[in-house]
Coordinates of C-alpha atoms in Angstrom, one line a residue:
M176 CA -9.6 0.2 6.6
A177 CA -10.3 -3.3 5.3
A178 CA -11.0 -3.6 1.6
E179 CA -14.2 -5.5 2.1
E180 CA -15.7 -2.7 4.3
G181 CA -15.6 0.0 1.6
P182 CA -16.6 0.4 -2.0
E183 CA -15.2 -2.0 -4.5
I184 CA -11.4 -1.7 -5.0
H185 CA -10.5 -3.0 -8.4
V186 CA -7.1 -4.4 -9.4
L187 CA -6.1 -5.6 -12.9
L188 CA -3.6 -8.4 -13.4
V189 CA -1.9 -8.5 -16.8
A190 CA -0.1 -11.6 -18.3
F191 CA 0.3 -13.0 -21.7
A192 CA -1.2 -16.4 -22.5
A193 CA 1.5 -18.8 -21.2
Q194 CA 0.7 -21.3 -18.5
G195 CA 3.8 -20.5 -16.4
H196 CA 2.9 -16.8 -16.4
M197 CA -0.9 -17.0 -15.9
N198 CA -0.9 -19.5 -13.1
P199 CA 1.1 -17.5 -10.5
M200 CA -0.9 -14.3 -11.5
L201 CA -4.2 -16.2 -10.9
K202 CA -3.0 -17.6 -7.6
F203 CA -2.0 -14.2 -6.4
G204 CA -5.3 -12.8 -7.7
K205 CA -7.1 -15.4 -5.5
R206 CA -5.2 -14.2 -2.4
L207 CA -6.1 -10.6 -3.2
A208 CA -9.7 -11.5 -3.8
S209 CA -9.8 -13.3 -0.4
K210 CA -8.8 -10.0 1.1
G211 CA -11.8 -8.2 -0.4
L212 CA -10.4 -6.7 -3.6
T213 CA -12.2 -7.1 -6.9
V214 CA -9.8 -8.8 -9.3
T215 CA -9.7 -9.1 -13.1
L216 CA -7.1 -10.9 -15.2
A217 CA -6.4 -9.4 -18.6
T218 CA -4.6 -11.8 -21.0
T219 CA -4.2 -12.0 -24.8
D220 CA -6.8 -13.2 -27.2
A221 CA -4.7 -16.3 -27.8
A222 CA -6.1 -17.7 -24.5
R223 CA -9.7 -16.9 -25.2
E224 CA -10.7 -20.2 -26.8
R225 CA -8.8 -22.4 -24.4
L226 CA -10.1 -20.6 -21.3
S227 CA -13.7 -20.6 -22.6
K228 CA -13.6 -24.5 -22.8
L229 CA -12.6 -24.9 -19.2
S230 CA -15.2 -25.1 -16.4
F231 CA -14.3 -22.3 -14.0
A232 CA -16.9 -22.1 -11.2
H233 CA -15.1 -19.0 -10.0
V234 CA -13.9 -17.3 -13.1
S235 CA -16.3 -15.1 -15.1
G236 CA -15.9 -14.1 -18.7
T237 CA -16.7 -10.5 -18.3
T238 CA -16.6 -7.7 -15.8
T239 CA -20.2 -6.5 -16.4
D240 CA -22.1 -8.8 -14.0
R241 CA -21.9 -7.1 -10.6
R242 CA -24.0 -9.8 -9.0
R243 CA -21.1 -12.1 -8.8
P244 CA -19.3 -12.4 -5.5
R245 CA -16.1 -10.4 -5.1
H246 CA -13.9 -13.5 -4.7
E247 CA -14.4 -14.4 -8.3
I248 CA -11.7 -13.4 -10.8
R249 CA -13.0 -11.9 -14.0
L250 CA -11.4 -12.3 -17.4
E251 CA -10.7 -9.7 -20.1
Y252 CA -8.8 -10.1 -23.4
F253 CA -6.6 -7.8 -25.6
S254 CA -4.8 -8.5 -28.8
D255 CA -1.0 -9.1 -29.0
G256 CA -1.0 -8.2 -32.7
M257 CA -1.1 -11.7 -34.0
S258 CA -3.8 -14.2 -35.0
P259 CA -4.9 -16.7 -32.4
E260 CA -3.6 -19.5 -34.6
F261 CA 0.0 -18.1 -34.7
D262 CA 2.5 -20.5 -33.0
R263 CA 4.0 -18.2 -30.4
G264 CA 6.0 -20.9 -28.7
T265 CA 8.0 -21.7 -31.9
H266 CA 8.5 -18.1 -32.8
M267 CA 9.0 -16.7 -29.3
D268 CA 11.4 -13.9 -30.3
Y269 CA 8.9 -12.5 -32.9
F270 CA 6.1 -12.9 -30.4
F271 CA 7.9 -10.7 -27.8
Q272 CA 8.5 -8.1 -30.5
Q273 CA 4.9 -8.0 -31.6
I274 CA 3.3 -7.9 -28.2
G275 CA 5.7 -5.1 -27.2
E276 CA 4.6 -3.1 -30.2
H277 CA 0.8 -3.8 -30.1
G278 CA 0.1 -4.7 -26.5
P279 CA 0.4 -1.3 -24.9
G280 CA -2.2 0.4 -27.1
N281 CA -4.6 -2.5 -27.0
L282 CA -4.3 -2.8 -23.2
A283 CA -4.8 0.9 -22.7
D284 CA -8.0 0.7 -24.8
L285 CA -9.2 -2.2 -22.7
V286 CA -8.6 -0.3 -19.5
R287 CA -10.5 2.8 -20.7
R288 CA -13.4 0.6 -21.8
V289 CA -13.7 -1.6 -18.7
Y290 CA -12.8 1.1 -16.2
P291 CA -14.3 4.4 -17.4
S292 CA -12.9 7.5 -15.7
R293 CA -16.3 8.2 -14.1
G294 CA -18.4 5.6 -12.4
R295 CA -18.3 3.1 -9.6
R296 CA -15.8 0.7 -11.2
R297 CA -12.5 2.5 -10.6
L298 CA -9.2 0.8 -11.2
R299 CA -6.7 1.3 -8.3
C300 CA -3.8 -0.9 -9.3
I301 CA -2.4 -2.7 -12.3
I302 CA -0.2 -5.7 -11.6
N303 CA 2.1 -7.0 -14.4
N304 CA 5.0 -9.5 -14.5
P305 CA 8.6 -8.8 -15.7
F306 CA 8.0 -10.2 -19.2
V307 CA 5.4 -7.5 -20.1
P308 CA 7.3 -4.5 -18.7
W309 CA 5.4 -2.1 -21.0
V310 CA 2.4 -2.5 -18.8
A311 CA 4.1 -0.1 -16.4
D312 CA 4.1 2.5 -19.2
V313 CA 0.4 2.0 -19.7
A314 CA -0.3 2.4 -16.0
A315 CA 1.9 5.5 -15.9
E316 CA 0.1 7.0 -18.9
L317 CA -3.3 6.4 -17.3
G318 CA -2.2 7.6 -13.8
I319 CA -2.8 4.2 -12.1
P320 CA -0.3 2.8 -9.6
C321 CA 1.6 -0.3 -10.9
A322 CA 2.9 -3.4 -9.1
M323 CA 5.1 -6.1 -10.5
L324 CA 4.7 -9.7 -9.5
W325 CA 8.1 -11.2 -10.0
I326 CA 7.4 -14.8 -11.0
Q327 CA 10.9 -16.2 -10.5
P328 CA 13.0 -16.5 -7.3
C329 CA 13.9 -13.4 -5.4
A330 CA 17.5 -14.4 -5.9
L331 CA 17.1 -14.0 -9.6
Y332 CA 15.4 -10.7 -9.2
A333 CA 18.5 -9.6 -7.3
T334 CA 20.8 -11.0 -10.0
Y335 CA 19.0 -9.3 -12.9
Y336 CA 18.7 -6.0 -11.0
R337 CA 22.3 -5.8 -10.2
Y338 CA 23.3 -6.8 -13.7
Y339 CA 21.0 -4.6 -15.7
T340 CA 21.5 -1.5 -13.5
G341 CA 25.2 -2.0 -13.4
L342 CA 25.1 -1.9 -9.6
N343 CA 27.6 -4.8 -9.3
E344 CA 30.5 -5.8 -11.5
F345 CA 30.1 -9.1 -13.3
P346 CA 33.0 -11.0 -14.8
P347 CA 33.0 -11.5 -18.6
L348 CA 30.2 -14.0 -19.2
D349 CA 31.6 -15.4 -22.4
G350 CA 34.3 -17.5 -20.7
D351 CA 34.2 -21.2 -20.0
T352 CA 34.6 -20.8 -16.3
F353 CA 33.9 -17.9 -14.0
E354 CA 32.2 -17.1 -10.7
V355 CA 29.7 -14.3 -9.9
H356 CA 29.8 -13.0 -6.3
L357 CA 26.7 -11.0 -5.3
P358 CA 25.4 -9.9 -1.9
G359 CA 23.0 -12.4 -0.2
L360 CA 23.5 -15.0 -2.9
P361 CA 25.5 -18.2 -3.2
V362 CA 28.5 -18.1 -5.6
L363 CA 27.1 -18.6 -9.1
K364 CA 29.1 -20.4 -11.8
K365 CA 28.3 -20.3 -15.5
E366 CA 26.1 -23.4 -15.1
D367 CA 24.0 -21.5 -12.4
L368 CA 23.2 -18.3 -14.3
P369 CA 20.0 -17.8 -16.2
S370 CA 20.5 -18.5 -19.9
F371 CA 19.3 -15.0 -20.9
L372 CA 22.5 -13.5 -19.5
L373 CA 24.8 -15.8 -21.5
P374 CA 26.1 -15.1 -25.0
S375 CA 24.7 -18.4 -26.1
N376 CA 21.1 -17.2 -25.5
P377 CA 19.2 -17.7 -28.8
L378 CA 16.4 -15.2 -28.0
P379 CA 17.9 -11.7 -28.2
T380 CA 14.6 -10.0 -27.6
I381 CA 14.1 -11.3 -24.1
P382 CA 17.2 -9.7 -22.6
K383 CA 15.9 -6.5 -24.1
V384 CA 12.6 -7.0 -22.4
L385 CA 14.4 -7.7 -19.0
A386 CA 16.6 -4.6 -19.5
Q387 CA 13.4 -2.5 -20.1
C388 CA 11.9 -4.0 -17.0
F389 CA 14.7 -2.9 -14.8
R390 CA 15.3 0.4 -16.6
D391 CA 11.7 1.5 -15.9
M392 CA 11.5 0.4 -12.2
E393 CA 10.6 4.0 -11.2
K394 CA 7.2 3.4 -12.8
V395 CA 6.6 0.4 -10.4
K396 CA 5.4 1.2 -6.9
W397 CA 5.6 -2.3 -5.5
V398 CA 7.7 -5.3 -6.4
L399 CA 6.2 -8.6 -5.1
G400 CA 7.7 -12.0 -5.3
N401 CA 6.5 -15.6 -5.7
S402 CA 8.5 -16.8 -2.8
F403 CA 8.4 -16.5 1.0
Y404 CA 10.8 -14.7 3.3
E405 CA 12.0 -17.7 5.2
L406 CA 13.0 -19.5 1.9
E407 CA 15.1 -16.6 0.5
K408 CA 15.9 -14.5 3.6
T409 CA 19.4 -13.4 2.5
A410 CA 18.3 -12.5 -1.1
V411 CA 15.4 -10.5 0.1
D412 CA 17.5 -8.7 2.8
S413 CA 20.2 -7.9 0.2
M414 CA 17.7 -5.8 -1.8
Q415 CA 16.2 -4.0 1.1
T416 CA 18.2 -0.8 0.8
V417 CA 18.5 -1.1 -3.0
R418 CA 15.0 -1.9 -4.5
P419 CA 13.0 -4.1 -2.1
I420 CA 11.1 -7.1 -3.2
V421 CA 8.3 -8.3 -0.9
P422 CA 7.6 -12.1 -0.9
V423 CA 3.9 -13.0 -1.1
G424 CA 4.2 -16.7 -1.9
P425 CA 4.5 -19.5 -2.4
L426 CA 1.8 -19.0 -5.0
V427 CA 0.7 -22.6 -5.3
P428 CA -2.6 -24.4 -5.4
P429 CA -4.4 -24.7 -2.0
E430 CA -4.3 -28.5 -2.1
I431 CA -0.5 -28.4 -1.7
L432 CA -0.8 -26.2 1.4
G433 CA -3.5 -28.2 3.1
N434 CA -5.7 -26.1 5.3
E435 CA -3.3 -23.2 5.7
L436 CA -5.2 -20.9 3.5
D437 CA -8.5 -19.5 4.7
D438 CA -11.9 -20.6 3.4
A439 CA -12.3 -17.6 1.0
T440 CA -9.0 -18.5 -0.8
N441 CA -9.8 -22.2 -0.9
S442 CA -13.2 -21.5 -2.3
T443 CA -11.6 -20.3 -5.5
S444 CA -9.4 -23.4 -6.0
T445 CA -11.1 -24.1 -9.3
L446 CA -9.2 -21.1 -10.8
M447 CA -6.2 -23.2 -11.6
V448 CA -5.4 -23.1 -15.3
D449 CA -3.9 -26.0 -17.1
M450 CA -3.7 -26.3 -20.8
W451 CA -4.1 -30.1 -21.0
Q452 CA -7.0 -32.4 -20.4
P453 CA -8.3 -32.8 -16.8
D454 CA -7.9 -36.6 -16.8
E455 CA -6.9 -37.7 -13.3
Q456 CA -6.3 -41.4 -14.0
C457 CA -2.8 -40.9 -12.5
L458 CA -4.3 -40.2 -9.1
R459 CA -6.2 -43.4 -9.1
W460 CA -3.0 -45.2 -10.1
L461 CA -1.1 -43.5 -7.3
D462 CA -3.7 -44.6 -4.8
R463 CA -2.6 -48.2 -5.4
K464 CA 1.1 -47.5 -4.7
P465 CA 2.8 -47.7 -1.3
P466 CA 3.6 -44.5 0.5
A467 CA 6.8 -42.7 -0.6
S468 CA 7.5 -45.1 -3.4
V469 CA 6.9 -43.3 -6.7
V470 CA 9.3 -41.3 -8.9
Y471 CA 7.3 -38.5 -10.6
I472 CA 8.9 -37.2 -13.8
S473 CA 7.7 -34.0 -15.6
F474 CA 9.6 -31.4 -17.5
G475 CA 6.9 -28.7 -17.7
S476 CA 4.9 -27.4 -20.6
V477 CA 7.9 -26.2 -22.8
V478 CA 10.9 -28.4 -22.3
V479 CA 11.1 -31.4 -24.6
L480 CA 13.8 -34.1 -24.2
S481 CA 15.8 -35.1 -27.2
P482 CA 15.1 -38.6 -28.5
K483 CA 18.4 -39.9 -27.0
E484 CA 17.7 -38.4 -23.6
A485 CA 14.2 -39.8 -23.5
E486 CA 15.6 -43.2 -24.4
N487 CA 18.2 -42.9 -21.6
F488 CA 15.6 -41.9 -19.1
A489 CA 13.4 -44.8 -20.2
D490 CA 16.3 -47.3 -19.8
A491 CA 17.1 -45.9 -16.4
L492 CA 13.6 -46.3 -15.2
R493 CA 13.5 -49.8 -16.7
K494 CA 16.7 -50.7 -14.8
S495 CA 15.5 -49.3 -11.5
D496 CA 13.0 -51.0 -9.2
F497 CA 11.0 -47.8 -8.4
P498 CA 7.4 -47.2 -9.5
F499 CA 7.2 -44.2 -11.7
L500 CA 4.8 -41.7 -13.2
W501 CA 6.1 -40.0 -16.3
V502 CA 4.4 -37.0 -18.0
I503 CA 5.2 -36.8 -21.7
K504 CA 3.5 -34.0 -23.6
P505 CA 1.1 -34.8 -26.5
G506 CA 3.0 -35.5 -29.7
Q507 CA 6.1 -36.6 -27.8
E508 CA 4.9 -40.0 -26.8
D509 CA 7.4 -41.8 -29.1
G510 CA 10.3 -39.5 -28.2
G511 CA 13.0 -42.1 -29.0
K512 CA 12.0 -44.7 -26.4
H513 CA 12.7 -47.7 -28.6
D514 CA 11.2 -48.4 -31.9
G515 CA 7.7 -49.0 -30.6
G516 CA 7.3 -45.8 -28.6
V517 CA 5.6 -45.9 -25.2
D518 CA 3.8 -49.2 -25.8
D519 CA 7.1 -50.9 -26.5
F520 CA 8.8 -49.2 -23.6
M521 CA 6.1 -50.1 -21.1
K522 CA 6.0 -53.9 -22.0
G523 CA 6.5 -55.8 -18.7
M524 CA 6.3 -52.6 -16.6
E525 CA 2.5 -52.0 -16.7
D526 CA 2.2 -52.5 -13.0
R527 CA 5.2 -50.5 -12.1
G528 CA 4.9 -47.5 -14.3
L529 CA 2.4 -45.1 -15.9
V530 CA 3.0 -42.7 -18.8
V531 CA 0.5 -39.9 -19.3
T532 CA 0.3 -36.7 -21.4
W533 CA -1.0 -34.6 -18.5
C534 CA -1.5 -34.8 -14.8
P535 CA -2.7 -32.4 -12.1
Q536 CA 0.7 -31.7 -10.7
A537 CA -0.3 -30.1 -7.4
K538 CA -2.4 -33.1 -6.5
V539 CA 0.4 -35.5 -7.6
L540 CA 3.1 -33.8 -5.6
S541 CA 0.7 -33.8 -2.6
H542 CA 0.0 -37.5 -2.9
P543 CA 1.6 -39.7 -0.2
S544 CA 2.9 -42.2 -2.7
V545 CA 5.2 -39.7 -4.4
A546 CA 8.8 -39.7 -3.0
C547 CA 10.8 -38.0 -5.7
F548 CA 10.3 -35.3 -8.4
V549 CA 12.4 -35.3 -11.5
T550 CA 12.0 -31.7 -12.8
H551 CA 13.3 -29.1 -15.2
C552 CA 13.2 -26.7 -12.3
G553 CA 10.8 -24.1 -13.7
W554 CA 10.0 -21.8 -10.7
N555 CA 6.4 -22.8 -10.5
S556 CA 7.4 -26.5 -10.3
T557 CA 10.2 -25.7 -7.9
V558 CA 8.0 -23.8 -5.4
E559 CA 5.3 -26.6 -5.7
A560 CA 8.0 -29.2 -4.8
V561 CA 9.1 -27.0 -1.8
A562 CA 5.5 -26.5 -0.6
A563 CA 4.7 -30.2 -1.0
G564 CA 7.9 -31.3 0.7
V565 CA 9.1 -33.5 -2.2
P566 CA 12.8 -34.0 -2.8
A567 CA 13.9 -33.5 -6.4
V568 CA 16.3 -34.5 -9.1
A569 CA 17.0 -31.2 -10.8
Y570 CA 17.6 -31.1 -14.6
P571 CA 17.5 -27.5 -15.7
Q572 CA 17.5 -26.5 -19.3
W573 CA 17.2 -22.7 -19.8
T574 CA 15.9 -19.3 -18.6
D575 CA 15.7 -19.3 -14.8
Q576 CA 16.0 -23.0 -14.4
P577 CA 19.8 -23.2 -13.7
T578 CA 19.5 -20.7 -10.9
N579 CA 16.5 -22.5 -9.5
A580 CA 18.4 -25.8 -9.5
K581 CA 21.3 -24.1 -7.7
L582 CA 18.9 -22.9 -4.9
L583 CA 17.1 -26.2 -4.7
V584 CA 20.2 -28.4 -4.4
D585 CA 22.9 -26.2 -2.8
V586 CA 20.9 -23.8 -0.7
L587 CA 17.7 -25.7 0.3
K588 CA 19.5 -29.1 0.3
M589 CA 16.5 -31.0 -0.9
G590 CA 17.8 -32.7 -4.0
V591 CA 20.5 -33.5 -6.5
R592 CA 21.5 -32.0 -9.8
M593 CA 21.6 -34.3 -12.8
R594 CA 24.4 -33.4 -15.3
A595 CA 24.7 -34.0 -19.0
G596 CA 27.8 -35.6 -20.5
P597 CA 30.3 -34.0 -22.9
D598 CA 27.7 -34.5 -25.7
G599 CA 25.1 -32.4 -23.8
V600 CA 23.0 -35.5 -23.1
V601 CA 22.2 -37.2 -19.8
D602 CA 23.2 -40.8 -20.0
R603 CA 21.3 -43.7 -18.5
D604 CA 23.8 -44.2 -15.6
E605 CA 23.6 -40.6 -14.5
A606 CA 19.8 -40.6 -14.5
E607 CA 19.7 -43.9 -12.6
R608 CA 22.3 -42.6 -10.1
C609 CA 20.5 -39.4 -9.3
I610 CA 17.1 -41.0 -8.9
G611 CA 18.7 -43.6 -6.6
E612 CA 20.4 -40.9 -4.5
V613 CA 17.1 -39.2 -3.8
M614 CA 15.1 -42.4 -3.2
T615 CA 17.4 -44.6 -1.2
G616 CA 20.9 -43.1 -1.2
P617 CA 23.0 -42.3 1.9
G618 CA 21.9 -38.7 1.8
S619 CA 18.2 -39.3 1.1
G620 CA 17.2 -39.0 4.7
E621 CA 18.8 -35.5 4.9
M622 CA 17.1 -34.4 1.7
K623 CA 13.7 -35.7 2.9
A624 CA 14.2 -33.9 6.3
A625 CA 15.1 -30.7 4.5
A626 CA 12.0 -31.0 2.2
V627 CA 9.7 -31.5 5.3
K628 CA 11.3 -28.4 6.9
W629 CA 10.6 -26.2 3.9
K630 CA 7.1 -27.6 3.5
E631 CA 6.3 -26.6 7.1
A632 CA 7.9 -23.1 6.5
A633 CA 5.8 -22.6 3.4
R634 CA 2.6 -23.4 5.2
A635 CA 3.5 -21.1 8.0
A636 CA 4.2 -18.3 5.6
V637 CA 0.8 -18.4 4.0
A638 CA -1.2 -19.1 7.1
H639 CA -3.1 -16.3 8.8
G640 CA -0.5 -14.0 10.3
G641 CA 2.4 -15.6 8.4
S642 CA 5.1 -13.6 6.7
S643 CA 3.5 -13.7 3.2
D644 CA 0.0 -13.3 4.6
R645 CA 1.1 -10.1 6.4
N646 CA 2.9 -8.8 3.3
I647 CA -0.3 -9.3 1.2
Q648 CA -2.4 -7.6 3.8
T649 CA 0.0 -4.6 3.9
F650 CA -0.2 -4.4 0.1
V651 CA -4.0 -4.5 0.1
E652 CA -4.1 -1.8 2.8
E653 CA -1.8 0.4 0.8
I654 CA -4.0 0.1 -2.3
V655 CA -7.0 0.9 -0.2
A656 CA -5.2 3.9 1.3
T657 CA -4.3 5.1 -2.2
D658 CA -8.0 4.8 -3.2
S659 CA -9.1 6.7 -0.1
S660 CA -6.6 9.5 -0.8
S661 CA -7.7 10.0 -4.4

């Protein structure tokens, strides 16, 4: 039975108000909505003001208007126990403690209010991500099936699962050098492991959150991954007889995937959430550049370069002859790049470079002028690079980024890894060398060919009948069957 042929089948996505968490959930919600499900995203009150200022032609602010088409995603909010003004990014450990304490009760109250036990609007699945594992407890309490959308690579799901369940033996992780050998994965050295597994991790609450996630897996009926089977075949297969993960990605904006998504999915493309201003001057600038000529530099919404690193990057760009587009977040514009900040740095390079505080990354990576992506290797950025077919210079910092860089460089063969010196800082020569390798080095042709191969594979996975499309359809059919059997 197709979802669109019966009564409304409601699913609720739950994520806290961080861009890297909300975006994949929204993109997955779009895919579900295109299959006929009625989708709502619940996030914390901290996002209410920001989201209310954005123009979402296909996001409603309430679930009460039944006249809206089903492909729209509705928004609901719950309190994480802190005021909207509290700086969650600076006090991340405290934030995780507070949302873990206050989130469950507030979310349960929201579910009871929006989805009364009697009536037409009946909730059939709650979908969380691994950083709000307590959502599975709420779902179990309310008797609602729960799915988890894993928002990092399947390889990291396998790594965490095997570590936190004790399924595989790990070497002591406090040594300077060691190797981790796990089924279906490349050999991982210390520099390749997620930072949350290492003794140097400064956020003790997050390993506790991850441990809870894997300890309570029996409360999760489905584990879905923001990846695609062809990209991580060995990692996915390695978990098949342990605790399967089903790839449903890449969960990237439709503009990256061209016409591979159907009209219903593309019609909700305005759902993409970004916390910065929608100024697209960089696209007009890119239009004036030759094909495959521009180096695009962005380290995401959290990573901030030290003043010395920013200066070294600036010097490397100045010394190279490549056009560049550099995203520097608001408030970081003078990040050490000479005494005069960006204005001083850009003198004499106005025609060759552009520095902005925000850009529409999906559109930038899809632009024919972009040839190289210097990235922190957050998984959202990594899968966007893969889906766009853009080779990368990987400069991971923390959390999943080291593992993502390992996959991007050593497994997918579509980039190089930039390494810091003994002082922990990337020097100018290293930055210049890595950019040059990807742009014009002896191995650049192989990297570009690999990037094109994975781009085509990504498009095939999400196209009608592709591996991820089939997995999503099966998931929807199982939800519908659960509804029919209740």
